[in-house]
mmCIF file of C-alpha atoms in Angstrom:
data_model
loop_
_atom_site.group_PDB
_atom_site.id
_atom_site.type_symbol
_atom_site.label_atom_id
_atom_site.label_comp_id
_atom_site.label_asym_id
_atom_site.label_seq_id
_atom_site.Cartn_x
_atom_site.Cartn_y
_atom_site.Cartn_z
ATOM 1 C CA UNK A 1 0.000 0.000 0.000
ATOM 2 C CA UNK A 2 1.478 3.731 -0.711
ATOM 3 C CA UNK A 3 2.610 5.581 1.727
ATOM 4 C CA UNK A 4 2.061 3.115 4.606
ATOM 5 C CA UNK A 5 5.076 3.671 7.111
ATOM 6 C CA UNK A 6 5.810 1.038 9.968
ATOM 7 C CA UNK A 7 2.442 -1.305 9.121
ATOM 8 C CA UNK A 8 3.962 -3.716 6.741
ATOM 9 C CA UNK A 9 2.270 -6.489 8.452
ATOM 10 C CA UNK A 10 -1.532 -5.014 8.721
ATOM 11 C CA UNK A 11 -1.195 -3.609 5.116
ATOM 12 C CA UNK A 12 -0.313 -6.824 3.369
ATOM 13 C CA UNK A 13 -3.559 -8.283 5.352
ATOM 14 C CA UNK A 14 -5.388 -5.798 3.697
ATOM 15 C CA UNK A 15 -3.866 -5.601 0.459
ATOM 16 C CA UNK A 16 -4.788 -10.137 0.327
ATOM 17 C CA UNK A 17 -8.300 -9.723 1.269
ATOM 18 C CA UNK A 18 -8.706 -7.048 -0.869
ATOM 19 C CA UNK A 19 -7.560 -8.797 -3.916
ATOM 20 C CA UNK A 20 -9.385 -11.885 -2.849
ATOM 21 C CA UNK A 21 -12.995 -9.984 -2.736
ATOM 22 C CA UNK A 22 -13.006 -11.275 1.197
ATOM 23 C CA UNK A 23 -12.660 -7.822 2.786
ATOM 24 C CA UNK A 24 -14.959 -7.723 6.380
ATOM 25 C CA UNK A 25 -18.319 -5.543 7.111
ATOM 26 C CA UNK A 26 -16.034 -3.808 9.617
ATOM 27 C CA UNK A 27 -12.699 -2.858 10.696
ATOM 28 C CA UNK A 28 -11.526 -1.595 13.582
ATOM 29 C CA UNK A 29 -8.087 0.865 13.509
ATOM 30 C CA UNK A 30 -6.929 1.315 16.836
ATOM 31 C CA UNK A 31 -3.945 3.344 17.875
ATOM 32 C CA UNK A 32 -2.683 6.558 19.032
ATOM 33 C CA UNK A 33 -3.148 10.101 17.429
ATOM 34 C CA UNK A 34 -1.191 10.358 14.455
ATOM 35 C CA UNK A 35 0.229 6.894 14.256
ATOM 36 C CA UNK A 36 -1.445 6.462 10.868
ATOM 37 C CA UNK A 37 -4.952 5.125 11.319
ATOM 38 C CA UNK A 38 -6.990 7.280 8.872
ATOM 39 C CA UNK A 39 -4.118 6.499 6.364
ATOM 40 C CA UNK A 40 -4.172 3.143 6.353
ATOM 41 C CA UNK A 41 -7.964 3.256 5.937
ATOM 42 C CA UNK A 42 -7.815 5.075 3.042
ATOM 43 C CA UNK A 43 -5.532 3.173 1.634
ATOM 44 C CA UNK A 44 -7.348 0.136 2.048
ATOM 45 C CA UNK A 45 -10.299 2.261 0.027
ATOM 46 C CA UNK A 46 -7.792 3.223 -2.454
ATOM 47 C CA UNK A 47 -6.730 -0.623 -2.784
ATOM 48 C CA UNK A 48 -10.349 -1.799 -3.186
ATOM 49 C CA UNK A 49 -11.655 0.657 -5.580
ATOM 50 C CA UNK A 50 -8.173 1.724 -7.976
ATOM 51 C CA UNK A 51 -8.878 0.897 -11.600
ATOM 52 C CA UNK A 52 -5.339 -0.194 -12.008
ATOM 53 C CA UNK A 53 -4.294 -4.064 -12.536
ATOM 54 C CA UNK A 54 -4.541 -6.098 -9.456
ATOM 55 C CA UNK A 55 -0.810 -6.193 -8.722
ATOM 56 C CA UNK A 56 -0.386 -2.566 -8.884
ATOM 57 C CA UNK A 57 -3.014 -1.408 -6.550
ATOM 58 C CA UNK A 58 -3.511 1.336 -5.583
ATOM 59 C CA UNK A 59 -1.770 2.962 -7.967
ATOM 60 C CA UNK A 60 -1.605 6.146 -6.812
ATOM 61 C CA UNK A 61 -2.432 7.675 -10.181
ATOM 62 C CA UNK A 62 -6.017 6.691 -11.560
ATOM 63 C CA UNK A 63 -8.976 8.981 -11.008
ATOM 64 C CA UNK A 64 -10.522 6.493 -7.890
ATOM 65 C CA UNK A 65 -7.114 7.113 -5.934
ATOM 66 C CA UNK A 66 -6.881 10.336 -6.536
ATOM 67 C CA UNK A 67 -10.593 11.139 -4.957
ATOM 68 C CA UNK A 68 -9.895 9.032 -2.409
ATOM 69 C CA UNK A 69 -6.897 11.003 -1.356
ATOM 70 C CA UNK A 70 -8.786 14.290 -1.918
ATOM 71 C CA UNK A 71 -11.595 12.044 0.189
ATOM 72 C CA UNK A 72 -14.528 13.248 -2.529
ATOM 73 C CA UNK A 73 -14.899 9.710 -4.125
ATOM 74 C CA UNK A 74 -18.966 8.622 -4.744
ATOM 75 C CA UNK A 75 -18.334 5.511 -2.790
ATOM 76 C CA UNK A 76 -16.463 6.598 0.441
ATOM 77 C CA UNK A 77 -18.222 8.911 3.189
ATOM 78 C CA UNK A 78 -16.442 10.357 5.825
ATOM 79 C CA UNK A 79 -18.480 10.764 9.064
ATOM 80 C CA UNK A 80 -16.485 12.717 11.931
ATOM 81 C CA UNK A 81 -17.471 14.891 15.124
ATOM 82 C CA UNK A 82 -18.517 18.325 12.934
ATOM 83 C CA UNK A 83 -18.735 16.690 9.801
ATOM 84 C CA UNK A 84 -22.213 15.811 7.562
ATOM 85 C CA UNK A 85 -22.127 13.280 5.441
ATOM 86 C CA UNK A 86 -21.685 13.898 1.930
ATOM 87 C CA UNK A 87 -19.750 17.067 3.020
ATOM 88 C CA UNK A 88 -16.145 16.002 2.461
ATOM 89 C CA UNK A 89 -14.666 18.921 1.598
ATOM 90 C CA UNK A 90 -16.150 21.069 4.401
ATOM 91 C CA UNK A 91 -14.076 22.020 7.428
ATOM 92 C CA UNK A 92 -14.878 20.227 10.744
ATOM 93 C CA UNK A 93 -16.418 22.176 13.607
ATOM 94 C CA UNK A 94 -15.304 21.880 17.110
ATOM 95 C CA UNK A 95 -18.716 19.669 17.949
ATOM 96 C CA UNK A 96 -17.659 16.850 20.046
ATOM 97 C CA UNK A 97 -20.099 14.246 18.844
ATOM 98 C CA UNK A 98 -21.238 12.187 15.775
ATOM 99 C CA UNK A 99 -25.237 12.590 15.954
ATOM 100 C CA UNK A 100 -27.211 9.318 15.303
ATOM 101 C CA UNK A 101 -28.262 11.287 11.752
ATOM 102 C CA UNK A 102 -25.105 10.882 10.653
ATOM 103 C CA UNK A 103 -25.206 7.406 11.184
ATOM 104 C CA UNK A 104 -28.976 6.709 9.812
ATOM 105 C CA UNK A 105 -27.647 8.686 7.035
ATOM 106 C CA UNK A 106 -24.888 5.705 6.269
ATOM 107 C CA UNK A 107 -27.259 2.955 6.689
ATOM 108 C CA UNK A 108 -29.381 3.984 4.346
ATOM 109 C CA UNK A 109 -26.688 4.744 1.994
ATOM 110 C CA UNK A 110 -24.609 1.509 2.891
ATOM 111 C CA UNK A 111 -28.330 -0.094 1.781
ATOM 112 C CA UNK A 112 -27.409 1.243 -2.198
ATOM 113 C CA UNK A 113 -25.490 -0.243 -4.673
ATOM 114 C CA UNK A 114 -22.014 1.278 -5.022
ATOM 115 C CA UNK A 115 -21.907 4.539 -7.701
ATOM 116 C CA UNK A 116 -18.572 3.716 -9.296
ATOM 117 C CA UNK A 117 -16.618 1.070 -8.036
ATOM 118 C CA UNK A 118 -17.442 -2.432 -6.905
ATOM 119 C CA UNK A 119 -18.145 -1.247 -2.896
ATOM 120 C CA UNK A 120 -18.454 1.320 -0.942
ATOM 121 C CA UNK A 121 -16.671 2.316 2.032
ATOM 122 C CA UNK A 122 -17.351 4.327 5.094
ATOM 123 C CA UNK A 123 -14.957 6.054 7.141
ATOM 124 C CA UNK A 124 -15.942 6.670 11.068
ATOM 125 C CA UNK A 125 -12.771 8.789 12.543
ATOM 126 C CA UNK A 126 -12.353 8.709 16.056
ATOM 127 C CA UNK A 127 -15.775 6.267 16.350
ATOM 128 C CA UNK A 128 -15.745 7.170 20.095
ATOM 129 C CA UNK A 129 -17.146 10.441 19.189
ATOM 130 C CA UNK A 130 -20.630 8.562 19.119
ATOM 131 C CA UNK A 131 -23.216 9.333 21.028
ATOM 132 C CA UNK A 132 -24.846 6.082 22.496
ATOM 133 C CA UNK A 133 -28.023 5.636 20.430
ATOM 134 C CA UNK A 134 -25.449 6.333 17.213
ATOM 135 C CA UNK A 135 -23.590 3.513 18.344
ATOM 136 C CA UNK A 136 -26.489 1.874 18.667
ATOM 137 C CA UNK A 137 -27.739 2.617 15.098
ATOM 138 C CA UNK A 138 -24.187 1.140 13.940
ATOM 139 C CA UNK A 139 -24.576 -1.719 15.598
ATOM 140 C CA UNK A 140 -27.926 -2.953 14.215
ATOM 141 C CA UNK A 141 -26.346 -2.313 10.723
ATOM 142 C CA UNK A 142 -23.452 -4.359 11.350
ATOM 143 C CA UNK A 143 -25.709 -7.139 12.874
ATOM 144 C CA UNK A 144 -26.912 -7.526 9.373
ATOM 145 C CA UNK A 145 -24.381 -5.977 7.541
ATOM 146 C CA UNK A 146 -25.234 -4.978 3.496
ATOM 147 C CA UNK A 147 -23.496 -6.501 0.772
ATOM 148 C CA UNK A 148 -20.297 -4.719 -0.430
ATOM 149 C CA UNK A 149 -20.667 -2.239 2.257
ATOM 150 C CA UNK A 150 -17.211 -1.541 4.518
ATOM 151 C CA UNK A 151 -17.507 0.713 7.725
ATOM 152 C CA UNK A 152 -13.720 1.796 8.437
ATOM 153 C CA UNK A 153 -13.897 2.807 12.371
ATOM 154 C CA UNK A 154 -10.574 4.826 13.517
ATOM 155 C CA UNK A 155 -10.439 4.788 17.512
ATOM 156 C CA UNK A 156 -7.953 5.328 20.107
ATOM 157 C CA UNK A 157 -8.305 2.805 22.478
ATOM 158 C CA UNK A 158 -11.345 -0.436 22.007
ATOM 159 C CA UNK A 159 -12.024 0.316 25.428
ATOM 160 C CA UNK A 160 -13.861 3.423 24.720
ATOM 161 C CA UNK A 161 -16.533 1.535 22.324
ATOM 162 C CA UNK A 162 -19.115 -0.804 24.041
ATOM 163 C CA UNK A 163 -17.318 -4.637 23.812
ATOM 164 C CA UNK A 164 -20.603 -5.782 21.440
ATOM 165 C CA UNK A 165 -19.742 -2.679 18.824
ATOM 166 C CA UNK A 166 -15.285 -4.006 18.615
ATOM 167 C CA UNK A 167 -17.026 -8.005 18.415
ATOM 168 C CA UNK A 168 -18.467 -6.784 15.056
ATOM 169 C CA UNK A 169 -15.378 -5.187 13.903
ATOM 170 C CA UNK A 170 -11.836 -7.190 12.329
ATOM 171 C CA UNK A 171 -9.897 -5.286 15.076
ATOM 172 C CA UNK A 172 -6.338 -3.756 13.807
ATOM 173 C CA UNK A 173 -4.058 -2.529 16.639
ATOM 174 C CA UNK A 174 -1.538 -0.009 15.201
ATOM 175 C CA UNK A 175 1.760 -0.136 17.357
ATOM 176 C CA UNK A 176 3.981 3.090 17.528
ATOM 177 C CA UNK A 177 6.755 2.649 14.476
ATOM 178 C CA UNK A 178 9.925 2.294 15.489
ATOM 179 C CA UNK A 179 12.224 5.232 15.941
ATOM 180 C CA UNK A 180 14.741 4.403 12.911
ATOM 181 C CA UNK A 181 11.370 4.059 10.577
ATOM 182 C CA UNK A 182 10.352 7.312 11.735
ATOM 183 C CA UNK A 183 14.060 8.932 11.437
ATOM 184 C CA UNK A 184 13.817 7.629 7.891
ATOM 185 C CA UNK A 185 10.158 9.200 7.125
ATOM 186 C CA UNK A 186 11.635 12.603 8.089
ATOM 187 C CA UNK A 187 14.754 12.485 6.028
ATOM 188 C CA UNK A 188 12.427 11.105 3.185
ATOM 189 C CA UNK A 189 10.188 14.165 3.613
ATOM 190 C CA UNK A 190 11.823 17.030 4.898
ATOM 191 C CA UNK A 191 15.070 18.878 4.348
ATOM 192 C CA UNK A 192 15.893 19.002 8.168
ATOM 193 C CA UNK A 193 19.430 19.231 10.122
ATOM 194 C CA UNK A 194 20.453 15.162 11.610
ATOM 195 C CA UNK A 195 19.801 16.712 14.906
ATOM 196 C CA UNK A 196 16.097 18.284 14.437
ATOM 197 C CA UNK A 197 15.475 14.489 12.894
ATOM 198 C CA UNK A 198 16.869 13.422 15.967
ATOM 199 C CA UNK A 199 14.967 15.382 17.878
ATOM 200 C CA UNK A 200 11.406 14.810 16.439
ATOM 201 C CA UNK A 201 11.779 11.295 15.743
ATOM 202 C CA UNK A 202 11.485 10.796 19.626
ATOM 203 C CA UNK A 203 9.051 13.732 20.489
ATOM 204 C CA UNK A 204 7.061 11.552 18.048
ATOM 205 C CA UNK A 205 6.789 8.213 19.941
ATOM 206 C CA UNK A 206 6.296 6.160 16.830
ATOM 207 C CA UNK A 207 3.713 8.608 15.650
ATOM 208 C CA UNK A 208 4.984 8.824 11.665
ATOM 209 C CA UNK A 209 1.916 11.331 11.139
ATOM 210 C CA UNK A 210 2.665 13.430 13.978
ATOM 211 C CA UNK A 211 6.258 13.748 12.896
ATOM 212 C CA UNK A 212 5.852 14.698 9.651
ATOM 213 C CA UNK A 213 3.350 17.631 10.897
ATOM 214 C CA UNK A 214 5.610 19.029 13.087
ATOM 215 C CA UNK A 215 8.211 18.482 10.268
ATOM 216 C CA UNK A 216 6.730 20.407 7.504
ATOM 217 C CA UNK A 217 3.786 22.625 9.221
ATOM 218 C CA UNK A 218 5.809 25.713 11.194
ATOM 219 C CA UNK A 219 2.680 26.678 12.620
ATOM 220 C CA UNK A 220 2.115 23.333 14.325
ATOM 221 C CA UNK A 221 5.538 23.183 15.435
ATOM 222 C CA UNK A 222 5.446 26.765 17.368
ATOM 223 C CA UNK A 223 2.080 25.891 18.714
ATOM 224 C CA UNK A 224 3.461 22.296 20.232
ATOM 225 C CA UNK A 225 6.631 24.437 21.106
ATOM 226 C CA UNK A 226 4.697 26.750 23.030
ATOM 227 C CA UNK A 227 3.132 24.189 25.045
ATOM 228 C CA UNK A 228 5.665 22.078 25.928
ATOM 229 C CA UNK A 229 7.678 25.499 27.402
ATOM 230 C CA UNK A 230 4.506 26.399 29.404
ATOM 231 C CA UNK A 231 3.828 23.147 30.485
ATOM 232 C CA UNK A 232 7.461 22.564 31.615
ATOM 233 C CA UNK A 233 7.540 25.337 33.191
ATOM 234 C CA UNK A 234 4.731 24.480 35.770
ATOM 235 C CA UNK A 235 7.307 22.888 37.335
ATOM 236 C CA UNK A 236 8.277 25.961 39.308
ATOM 237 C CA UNK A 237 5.367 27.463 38.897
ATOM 238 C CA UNK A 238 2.819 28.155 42.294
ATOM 239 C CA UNK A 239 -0.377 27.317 42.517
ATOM 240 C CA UNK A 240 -2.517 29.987 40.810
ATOM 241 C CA UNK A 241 -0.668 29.368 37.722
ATOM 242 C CA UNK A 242 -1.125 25.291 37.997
ATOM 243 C CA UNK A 243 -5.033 26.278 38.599
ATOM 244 C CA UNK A 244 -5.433 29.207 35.793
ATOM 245 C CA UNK A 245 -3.553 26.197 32.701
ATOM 246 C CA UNK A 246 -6.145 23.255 34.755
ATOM 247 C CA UNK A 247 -8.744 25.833 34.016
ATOM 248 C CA UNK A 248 -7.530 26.796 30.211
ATOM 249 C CA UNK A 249 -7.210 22.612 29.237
ATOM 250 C CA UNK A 250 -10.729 21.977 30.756
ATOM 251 C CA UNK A 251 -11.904 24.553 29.031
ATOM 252 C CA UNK A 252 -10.552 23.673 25.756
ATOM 253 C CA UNK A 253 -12.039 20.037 26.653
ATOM 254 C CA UNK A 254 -15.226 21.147 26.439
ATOM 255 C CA UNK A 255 -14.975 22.219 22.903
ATOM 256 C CA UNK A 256 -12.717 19.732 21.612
ATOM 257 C CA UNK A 257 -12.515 16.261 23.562
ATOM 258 C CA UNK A 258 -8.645 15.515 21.972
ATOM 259 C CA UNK A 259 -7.705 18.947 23.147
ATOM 260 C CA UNK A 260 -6.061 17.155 26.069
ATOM 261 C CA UNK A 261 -4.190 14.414 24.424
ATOM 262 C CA UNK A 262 -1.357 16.202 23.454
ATOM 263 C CA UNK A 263 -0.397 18.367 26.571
ATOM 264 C CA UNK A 264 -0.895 15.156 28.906
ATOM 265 C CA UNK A 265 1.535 12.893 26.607
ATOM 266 C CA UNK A 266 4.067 15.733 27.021
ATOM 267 C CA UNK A 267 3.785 15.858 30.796
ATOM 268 C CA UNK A 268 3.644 12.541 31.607
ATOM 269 C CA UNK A 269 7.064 12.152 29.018
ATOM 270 C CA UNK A 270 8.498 15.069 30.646
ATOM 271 C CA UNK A 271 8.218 13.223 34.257
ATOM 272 C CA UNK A 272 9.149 9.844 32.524
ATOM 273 C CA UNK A 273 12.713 11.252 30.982
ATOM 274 C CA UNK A 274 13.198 13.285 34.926
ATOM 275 C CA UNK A 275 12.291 9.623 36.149
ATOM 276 C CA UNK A 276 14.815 8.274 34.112
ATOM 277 C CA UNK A 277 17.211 10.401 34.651
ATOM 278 C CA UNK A 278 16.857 9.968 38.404
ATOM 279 C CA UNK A 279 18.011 6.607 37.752
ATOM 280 C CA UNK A 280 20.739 7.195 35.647
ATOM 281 C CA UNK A 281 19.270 6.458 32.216
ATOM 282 C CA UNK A 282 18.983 8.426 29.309
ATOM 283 C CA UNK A 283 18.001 5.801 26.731
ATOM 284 C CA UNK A 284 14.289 6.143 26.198
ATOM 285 C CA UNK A 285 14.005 9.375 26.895
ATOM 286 C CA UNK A 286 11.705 11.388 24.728
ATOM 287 C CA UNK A 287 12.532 15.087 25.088
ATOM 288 C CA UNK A 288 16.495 14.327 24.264
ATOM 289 C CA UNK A 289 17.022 18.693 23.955
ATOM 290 C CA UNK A 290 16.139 19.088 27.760
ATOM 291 C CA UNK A 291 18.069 16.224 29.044
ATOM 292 C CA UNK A 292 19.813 18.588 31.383
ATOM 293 C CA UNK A 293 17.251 20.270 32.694
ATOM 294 C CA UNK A 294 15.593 16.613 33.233
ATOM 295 C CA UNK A 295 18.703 15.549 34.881
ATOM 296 C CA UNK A 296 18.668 19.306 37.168
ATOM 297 C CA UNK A 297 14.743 18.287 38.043
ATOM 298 C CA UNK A 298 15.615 14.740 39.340
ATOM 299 C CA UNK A 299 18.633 15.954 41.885
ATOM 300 C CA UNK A 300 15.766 17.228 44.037
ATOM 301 C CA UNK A 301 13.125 14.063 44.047
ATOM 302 C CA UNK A 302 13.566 10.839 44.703
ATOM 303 C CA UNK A 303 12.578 8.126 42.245
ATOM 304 C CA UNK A 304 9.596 6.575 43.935
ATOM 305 C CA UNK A 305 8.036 10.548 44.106
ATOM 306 C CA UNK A 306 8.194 10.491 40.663
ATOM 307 C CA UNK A 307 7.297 7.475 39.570
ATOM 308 C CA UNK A 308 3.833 7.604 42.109
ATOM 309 C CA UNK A 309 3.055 10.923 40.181
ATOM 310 C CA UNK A 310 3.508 9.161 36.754
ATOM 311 C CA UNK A 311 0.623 6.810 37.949
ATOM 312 C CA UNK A 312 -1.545 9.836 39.167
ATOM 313 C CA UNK A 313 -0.686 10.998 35.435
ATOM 314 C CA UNK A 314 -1.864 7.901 33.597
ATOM 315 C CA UNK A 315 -5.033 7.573 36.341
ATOM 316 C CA UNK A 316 -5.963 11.175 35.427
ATOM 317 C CA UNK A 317 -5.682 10.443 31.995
ATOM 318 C CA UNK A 318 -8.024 7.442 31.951
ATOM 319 C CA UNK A 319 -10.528 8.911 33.929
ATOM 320 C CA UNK A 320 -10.790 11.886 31.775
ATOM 321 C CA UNK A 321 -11.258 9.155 28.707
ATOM 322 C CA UNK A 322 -13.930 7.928 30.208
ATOM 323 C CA UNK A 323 -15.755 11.027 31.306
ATOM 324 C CA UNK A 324 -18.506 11.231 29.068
ATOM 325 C CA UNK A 325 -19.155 7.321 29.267
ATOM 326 C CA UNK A 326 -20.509 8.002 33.051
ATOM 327 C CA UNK A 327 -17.634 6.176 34.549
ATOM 328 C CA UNK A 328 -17.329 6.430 38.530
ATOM 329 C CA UNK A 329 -13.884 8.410 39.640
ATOM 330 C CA UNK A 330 -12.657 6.174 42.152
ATOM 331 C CA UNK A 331 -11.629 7.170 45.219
ATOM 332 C CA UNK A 332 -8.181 7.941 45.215
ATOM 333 C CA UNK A 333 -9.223 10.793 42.883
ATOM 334 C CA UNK A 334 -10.972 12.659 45.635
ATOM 335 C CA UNK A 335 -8.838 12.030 48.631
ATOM 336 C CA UNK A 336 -5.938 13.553 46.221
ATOM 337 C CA UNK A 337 -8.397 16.434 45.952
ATOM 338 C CA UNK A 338 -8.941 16.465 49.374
ATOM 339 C CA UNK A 339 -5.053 16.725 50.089
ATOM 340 C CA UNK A 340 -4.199 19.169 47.660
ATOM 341 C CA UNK A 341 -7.283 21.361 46.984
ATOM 342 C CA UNK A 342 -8.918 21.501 50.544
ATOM 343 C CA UNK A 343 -13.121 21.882 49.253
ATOM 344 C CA UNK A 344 -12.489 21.355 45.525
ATOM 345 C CA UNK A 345 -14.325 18.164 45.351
ATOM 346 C CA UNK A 346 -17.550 19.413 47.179
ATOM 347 C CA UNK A 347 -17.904 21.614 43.796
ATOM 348 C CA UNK A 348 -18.616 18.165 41.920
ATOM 349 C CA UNK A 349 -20.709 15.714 42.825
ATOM 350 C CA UNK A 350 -19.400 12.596 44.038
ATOM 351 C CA UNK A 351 -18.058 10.006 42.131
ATOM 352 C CA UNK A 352 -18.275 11.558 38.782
ATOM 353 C CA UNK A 353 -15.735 11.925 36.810
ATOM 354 C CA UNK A 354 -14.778 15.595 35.986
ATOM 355 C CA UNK A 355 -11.804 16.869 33.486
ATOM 356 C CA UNK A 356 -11.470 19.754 35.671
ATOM 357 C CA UNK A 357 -11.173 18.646 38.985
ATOM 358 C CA UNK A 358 -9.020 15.791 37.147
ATOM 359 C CA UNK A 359 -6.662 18.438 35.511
ATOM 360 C CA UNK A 360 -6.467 20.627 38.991
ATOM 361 C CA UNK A 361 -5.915 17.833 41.161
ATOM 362 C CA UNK A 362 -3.601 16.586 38.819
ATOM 363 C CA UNK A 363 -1.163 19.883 38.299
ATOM 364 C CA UNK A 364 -1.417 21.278 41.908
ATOM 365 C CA UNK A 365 -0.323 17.777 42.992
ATOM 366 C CA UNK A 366 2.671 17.495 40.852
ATOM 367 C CA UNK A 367 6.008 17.434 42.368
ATOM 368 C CA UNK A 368 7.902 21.051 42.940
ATOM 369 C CA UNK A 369 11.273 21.313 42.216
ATOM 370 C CA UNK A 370 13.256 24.458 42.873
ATOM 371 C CA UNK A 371 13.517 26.292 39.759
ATOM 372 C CA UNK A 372 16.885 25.494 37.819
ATOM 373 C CA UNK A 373 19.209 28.350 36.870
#
C-alpha cells in the first residue's frame, strides 16, 4: 500500500483480502493520534476501488485514488465529530459528537449499490465520538451488515466503544513505528538538520503522522513548542498558575474532547525522561534537547516521588477518557483532591468523573522542584 510507514504487516492483510474480494463488514483501527490510522484506511479504500491491474493497486495515479486522497470519491463517506455526510470537503467544527443522523444517514446509503466502483466504504474517525443511540444505530447495521458495504472505524483505544460494537469489527491494533522508521520518514520528507530528525523522531513516539506535521507545518511546530515550554515550566510554577492552565485545558475540553491528548503525553514524558534520569538512564528518553534540565529536576526528588506521580498521570488520563461514558472516579481521585485542593471536590458531585477537577488535582499535585538556573 502507498505511503504506509511502519504497518507492513496489517497492510499486506489488507492488500490479500482485498484482492481476494473477502474484505470484512467492519474494521476496527486502533492506535494513538497520528500513528497512521486514517491512512491506512484510506488506503485500504484506495486498494479496493483503484482501476489499475490487481498487482499494482492502488496505484496512486487513476482517477478512484486520486478522490480518495482528496476524500470526494462517490463511494467513500467520511463521518467525523462536525462533519455531515456527503460534506467532504467542508471544514470540521469543534462539535464533540457524531449525531445518530449521521449514522442513519450511512445505513441507508450503505443499503445502495455502489456509484462507481465495486463497494463502498465508510470512514468513522475517532468512532468514540458517538453518542450512544449512534452507536447503537451502527450496531444494528453491522448485525446484518449490506453486501459490499465496509464501515472503516478509527479509535484510540477499544475500550472506549461498548465490547458488542469491537465483536463486530476485524480489530487492527496499530503499534507506535519504530524510531529508525520514523528517522527515515523525516529524512524522506523534509530537508531538516540530523539533529532536528533526531529530535522529532522521539518527540514523536512512533507517531509517523505526527512527525511529519511538526516536520513540515511551522505553525504546528510553534504551537506544540509553546506548550511544551509552558507546560514545563509548571514545574516551578505556584499554585494559581497550575489552577489558571487546569482551568484553560478543561476549558478547551469542552470544545474539543482531543484537546487534552497532546499536553498530557508531554507531561507525563516530561516526568518519565526526569524519572529516568533519576536513575541514571537516558536511553528512552523522549525530550532528548532538555536532558539537562531533566537531569537538574531529578537531583531534588527521589525516584519513587516520581514514579507515584507518573501513575496519578496515567489515572488522570483514563478517567478523563472515560468522562462522558458516566464512569465512577474512584476514590483515590478525591482524597488527592482532598489533600491538595482543601473543598475542591464538594464543587462536583461525588463520584463523577470531571476533566477539571481531574486536571487541577492533577497539576497542583505534581512534584515542585526548585527552579533550575
Amino acid at each position: 500500500m502507498r505511503g504506509i510507514i511502519g504497518h507492513d504487516a496489517i497492510a499486506r492483510q489488507l492488500e490479500r483480502a482485498a484482492e481476494r474480494g473477502r474484505l470484512a463488514p467492519a474494521y476496527l483501527f486502533a492506535g494513538p493520534p497520528g500513528v497512521g490510522k486514517t491512512t491506512l484506511a484510506l488506503a485500504l479504500a484506495q486498494t479496493a476501488l483503484c482501476t489499475a491491474p490487481h498487482d499494482a493497486r492502488p496505484c496512486g495515479a487513476c482517477r478512484a485514488c486520486r478522490q480518495i486522497e482528496r476524500r470526494n470519491h462517490p463511494d467513500l463517506m467520511l463521518i467525523e465529530a462536525g462533519r455531515s455526510l456527503g460534506e467532504q470537503d467542508a471544514t470540521p467544527t469543534r462539535a464533540r459528537v457524531i449525531p445518530i443522523e449521521r449514522i442513519r444517514v450511512a445505513r441507508q446509503a450503505a443499503a445502495l449499490s455502489p456509484l462507481e466502483g465495486q463497494a463502498r466504504f465508510f470512514l468513522l474517525r475517532n468512532a468514540e465520538d458517538m453518542r450512544p443511540e449512534a452507536a447503537d444505530a451502527l450496531l444494528k447495521t453491522l448485525e446484518e451488515p449490506p453486501p459490499r458495504s465496509h464501515f472503516l472505524l478509527t479509535v484510540l483505544d477499544p475500550s472506549l466503544l461498548a465490547p458488542t460494537l469491537v465483536s463486530r469489527c476485524q480489530r487492527l491494533a496499530l503499534r507506535p513505528v519504530p524510531l529508525p522508521e520514523v528517522a527515515a520518514a523525516l529524512r524522506a520528507h523534509a530537508a531538516l538538520p540530523p539533529e532536528e530528525v533526531d529530535r522529532l523522531a522521539h518527540l514523536a513516539q512512533g507517531r509517523v503522522g505526527w512527525a511529519l506535521q511538526a516536520a513540515t507545518s511551522e505553525r504546528f511546530r510553534t504551537q506544540y513548542e509553546a506548550m511544551r515550554e509552558r507546560l514545563i515550566g509548571l514545574c516551578h510554577a505556584g499554585d494559581h498558575d497550575r489552577l489558571a492552565y487546569a482551568t484553560e485545558l478543561a476549558e478547551r475540553y469542552e470544545r474539543d474532547r482531543r484537546a487534552l491528548d497532546e499536553p498530557l503525553r508531554v507531561w507525563a514524558t516530561w516526568w518519565r525522561d526526569v524519572l529516568l534520569a533519576g536513575l541514571g538512564r537516558d536511553d528512552g528518553s523522549v525530550h532528548i534537547d532538555l536532558g539537562a534540565l531533566a537531569r537538574a529536576v531529578a537531583l531534588q526528588l527521589t525516584p519513587p516521588a516520581v514514579s507515584r506521580y507518573l501513575w496519578r498521570i496515567a489515572e488522570a488520563a483514563r478517567l478523563i477518557a472515560g468522562d462522558v461514558r458516566g464512569h465512577v472516579a474512584p476514590d483515590g481521585l478525591f482524597v488527592d483532591a482532598a489533600r491538595v485542593a482543601p473543598g475542591a471536590a464538594a464543587l462536583w458531585p461525588t463520584g463523577s468523573v470531571n476533566a477539571r477537577l481531574a486536571l487541577e488535582v492533577l497539576f497542583l499535585g505534581a512534584p515542585r522542584p526548585a527552579r533550575v538556573a
